[in-house]
Amino acid sequence: MAISGTKDTTCFVCGPDNPLGLRVPFVPDGDAGSTAVYVARKEHGGWNGILHGGVTFSLMDEAFGWCLYFQDIPSVTARIETRFHRPIPIGTRLHVRAWVVGQRKRLFDAKAEVRVGDADGMLLAESEAVLCRVMPAPVSELELAGAGR
């Protein structure tokens, strides 16, 4: 996901131009949600044929961001609490979904879940998050920040 007005396509989770990333395309889900499908790959495994928990977490974090991005609201994650219910074997088709449940000024409350197969599949992991609306810097300032490295 890119901040509105930028052309960054190398995000670890959704970037189509990141050869090491997950390359997961998200689509809108209702008025305030996002959804995606991802098949757990061995390159993203933890141990013993199980998807790394950090990848599961990242899928939900990305889904949160897309909820607001689809509404043209640039945001960052302020807090996430995640519960892992079951290990996810490599090769499992996952349905990732997130949705906004409330708003308090610049803060948005959201929930996410990862299920086997589709929206009605077994619940594998879930998260609750608070996202904060941000005002992105002009593109030229973003580009300059990276040039100083």
mmCIF file of C-alpha atoms in Angstrom:
data_model
loop_
_atom_site.group_PDB
_atom_site.id
_atom_site.type_symbol
_atom_site.label_atom_id
_atom_site.label_comp_id
_atom_site.label_asym_id
_atom_site.label_seq_id
_atom_site.Cartn_x
_atom_site.Cartn_y
_atom_site.Cartn_z
ATOM 1 C CA MET A 1 0.000 0.000 0.000
ATOM 2 C CA ALA A 2 1.253 3.476 -0.751
ATOM 3 C CA ILE A 3 0.439 6.741 0.953
ATOM 4 C CA SER A 4 -1.951 8.659 -1.294
ATOM 5 C CA GLY A 5 0.013 10.483 -3.968
ATOM 6 C CA THR A 6 3.059 8.196 -3.934
ATOM 7 C CA LYS A 7 3.956 5.438 -6.347
ATOM 8 C CA ASP A 8 5.640 2.977 -3.962
ATOM 9 C CA THR A 9 4.904 -0.583 -5.066
ATOM 10 C CA THR A 10 7.414 -2.425 -2.885
ATOM 11 C CA CYS A 11 5.353 -2.993 0.266
ATOM 12 C CA PHE A 12 6.293 -6.345 1.868
ATOM 13 C CA VAL A 13 2.685 -7.536 2.023
ATOM 14 C CA CYS A 14 0.942 -6.032 -1.026
ATOM 15 C CA GLY A 15 3.662 -4.644 -3.279
ATOM 16 C CA PRO A 16 3.648 -6.244 -6.735
ATOM 17 C CA ASP A 17 7.261 -5.161 -7.311
ATOM 18 C CA ASN A 18 8.754 -6.729 -4.171
ATOM 19 C CA PRO A 19 10.361 -10.042 -5.201
ATOM 20 C CA LEU A 20 10.647 -11.150 -1.557
ATOM 21 C CA GLY A 21 7.182 -9.996 -0.506
ATOM 22 C CA LEU A 22 3.812 -11.678 -0.225
ATOM 23 C CA ARG A 23 2.286 -9.750 -3.193
ATOM 24 C CA VAL A 24 -1.235 -9.981 -1.788
ATOM 25 C CA PRO A 25 -3.838 -7.900 -3.663
ATOM 26 C CA PHE A 26 -6.535 -6.425 -1.410
ATOM 27 C CA VAL A 27 -9.991 -5.410 -2.606
ATOM 28 C CA PRO A 28 -12.770 -3.413 -0.933
ATOM 29 C CA ASP A 29 -15.221 -5.372 1.221
ATOM 30 C CA GLY A 30 -18.387 -3.379 1.841
ATOM 31 C CA ASP A 31 -18.256 0.286 2.798
ATOM 32 C CA ALA A 32 -15.455 0.123 5.370
ATOM 33 C CA GLY A 33 -13.601 -3.126 4.847
ATOM 34 C CA SER A 34 -10.953 -4.945 2.854
ATOM 35 C CA THR A 35 -10.378 -8.558 1.926
ATOM 36 C CA ALA A 36 -7.740 -10.712 0.259
ATOM 37 C CA VAL A 37 -6.802 -14.315 -0.429
ATOM 38 C CA TYR A 38 -3.309 -15.660 0.252
ATOM 39 C CA VAL A 39 -1.898 -19.175 -0.020
ATOM 40 C CA ALA A 40 0.719 -19.797 2.686
ATOM 41 C CA ARG A 41 4.067 -20.353 0.937
ATOM 42 C CA LYS A 42 7.016 -22.336 2.281
ATOM 43 C CA GLU A 43 9.272 -19.276 1.854
ATOM 44 C CA HIS A 44 7.202 -17.599 4.570
ATOM 45 C CA GLY A 45 7.196 -20.511 6.987
ATOM 46 C CA GLY A 46 8.320 -20.556 10.574
ATOM 47 C CA TRP A 47 9.199 -24.101 11.550
ATOM 48 C CA ASN A 48 7.921 -27.591 10.829
ATOM 49 C CA GLY A 49 5.690 -26.645 7.888
ATOM 50 C CA ILE A 50 3.790 -23.883 9.717
ATOM 51 C CA LEU A 51 3.274 -20.310 8.446
ATOM 52 C CA HIS A 52 5.299 -17.813 10.490
ATOM 53 C CA GLY A 53 3.085 -15.924 12.958
ATOM 54 C CA GLY A 54 4.652 -12.657 11.845
ATOM 55 C CA VAL A 55 3.282 -13.235 8.349
ATOM 56 C CA THR A 56 -0.200 -13.894 9.734
ATOM 57 C CA PHE A 57 0.096 -10.709 11.812
ATOM 58 C CA SER A 58 1.325 -8.733 8.781
ATOM 59 C CA LEU A 59 -1.607 -9.891 6.644
ATOM 60 C CA MET A 60 -4.054 -8.523 9.213
ATOM 61 C CA ASP A 61 -2.086 -5.295 9.712
ATOM 62 C CA GLU A 62 -2.128 -4.729 5.952
ATOM 63 C CA ALA A 63 -5.852 -5.448 5.776
ATOM 64 C CA PHE A 64 -6.409 -2.747 8.411
ATOM 65 C CA GLY A 65 -4.529 -0.198 6.340
ATOM 66 C CA TRP A 66 -6.492 -1.017 3.201
ATOM 67 C CA CYS A 67 -9.811 -0.472 5.033
ATOM 68 C CA LEU A 68 -8.973 3.212 5.339
ATOM 69 C CA TYR A 69 -6.972 3.498 2.125
ATOM 70 C CA PHE A 70 -10.064 2.486 0.136
ATOM 71 C CA GLN A 71 -11.824 5.443 1.796
ATOM 72 C CA ASP A 72 -8.955 7.819 0.863
ATOM 73 C CA ILE A 73 -7.893 8.112 4.509
ATOM 74 C CA PRO A 74 -4.105 7.816 4.959
ATOM 75 C CA SER A 75 -3.336 6.119 8.259
ATOM 76 C CA VAL A 76 -0.812 4.274 10.378
ATOM 77 C CA THR A 77 -1.378 1.518 12.893
ATOM 78 C CA ALA A 78 -1.254 2.809 16.468
ATOM 79 C CA ARG A 79 -2.004 -0.443 18.303
ATOM 80 C CA ILE A 80 -2.773 -4.074 17.475
ATOM 81 C CA GLU A 81 -3.757 -6.979 19.679
ATOM 82 C CA THR A 82 -3.635 -10.365 17.967
ATOM 83 C CA ARG A 83 -4.869 -13.817 18.970
ATOM 84 C CA PHE A 84 -3.627 -16.913 17.184
ATOM 85 C CA HIS A 85 -6.164 -19.747 17.440
ATOM 86 C CA ARG A 86 -4.528 -22.498 15.377
ATOM 87 C CA PRO A 87 -1.262 -23.114 13.523
ATOM 88 C CA ILE A 88 -1.520 -22.524 9.770
ATOM 89 C CA PRO A 89 0.061 -25.247 7.620
ATOM 90 C CA ILE A 90 2.040 -24.174 4.563
ATOM 91 C CA GLY A 91 -0.142 -24.486 1.461
ATOM 92 C CA THR A 92 -3.331 -23.381 3.229
ATOM 93 C CA ARG A 93 -5.584 -21.005 1.295
ATOM 94 C CA LEU A 94 -6.355 -18.093 3.619
ATOM 95 C CA HIS A 95 -9.158 -15.553 3.545
ATOM 96 C CA VAL A 96 -8.068 -12.277 5.180
ATOM 97 C CA ARG A 97 -10.684 -9.700 6.100
ATOM 98 C CA ALA A 98 -10.698 -6.433 8.073
ATOM 99 C CA TRP A 99 -13.373 -3.854 8.770
ATOM 100 C CA VAL A 100 -13.786 -0.574 10.628
ATOM 101 C CA VAL A 101 -16.043 -0.776 13.696
ATOM 102 C CA GLY A 102 -15.823 2.786 15.027
ATOM 103 C CA GLN A 103 -14.214 6.210 14.870
ATOM 104 C CA ARG A 104 -13.100 8.746 17.497
ATOM 105 C CA LYS A 105 -11.818 11.907 15.797
ATOM 106 C CA ARG A 106 -8.526 10.825 14.129
ATOM 107 C CA LEU A 107 -8.660 7.281 15.552
ATOM 108 C CA PHE A 108 -10.372 4.332 13.902
ATOM 109 C CA ASP A 109 -11.167 1.034 15.632
ATOM 110 C CA ALA A 110 -11.030 -2.034 13.412
ATOM 111 C CA LYS A 111 -11.143 -5.826 13.530
ATOM 112 C CA ALA A 112 -9.521 -8.419 11.299
ATOM 113 C CA GLU A 113 -9.571 -12.161 10.891
ATOM 114 C CA VAL A 114 -7.813 -14.902 8.988
ATOM 115 C CA ARG A 115 -9.900 -17.942 8.060
ATOM 116 C CA VAL A 116 -9.330 -21.141 6.109
ATOM 117 C CA GLY A 117 -10.505 -20.899 2.502
ATOM 118 C CA ASP A 118 -13.266 -18.306 2.553
ATOM 119 C CA ALA A 119 -15.248 -15.954 4.789
ATOM 120 C CA ASP A 120 -17.081 -18.888 6.397
ATOM 121 C CA GLY A 121 -13.996 -21.024 7.034
ATOM 122 C CA MET A 122 -12.469 -21.957 10.385
ATOM 123 C CA LEU A 123 -11.100 -18.959 12.311
ATOM 124 C CA LEU A 124 -7.300 -19.172 12.557
ATOM 125 C CA ALA A 125 -6.327 -15.732 13.882
ATOM 126 C CA GLU A 126 -7.959 -12.418 14.733
ATOM 127 C CA SER A 127 -6.880 -8.900 15.624
ATOM 128 C CA GLU A 128 -8.263 -5.672 16.984
ATOM 129 C CA ALA A 129 -6.506 -2.452 16.080
ATOM 130 C CA VAL A 130 -6.525 1.290 16.455
ATOM 131 C CA LEU A 131 -5.460 3.228 13.374
ATOM 132 C CA CYS A 132 -4.561 6.902 13.329
ATOM 133 C CA ARG A 133 -5.340 9.214 10.415
ATOM 134 C CA VAL A 134 -2.151 10.960 9.238
ATOM 135 C CA MET A 135 -1.516 13.878 6.969
ATOM 136 C CA PRO A 136 1.105 12.634 4.493
ATOM 137 C CA ALA A 137 4.062 14.814 3.639
ATOM 138 C CA PRO A 138 4.248 16.079 0.071
ATOM 139 C CA VAL A 139 5.817 13.497 -2.238
ATOM 140 C CA SER A 140 8.937 15.608 -2.692
ATOM 141 C CA GLU A 141 9.581 15.517 1.074
ATOM 142 C CA LEU A 142 9.052 11.743 1.169
ATOM 143 C CA GLU A 143 11.533 11.294 -1.662
ATOM 144 C CA LEU A 144 14.069 13.588 0.027
ATOM 145 C CA ALA A 145 13.813 11.656 3.302
ATOM 146 C CA GLY A 146 14.918 8.492 1.512
ATOM 147 C CA ALA A 147 17.740 10.245 -0.351
ATOM 148 C CA GLY A 148 19.640 11.000 2.861
ATOM 149 C CA ARG A 149 20.388 7.344 3.616
#
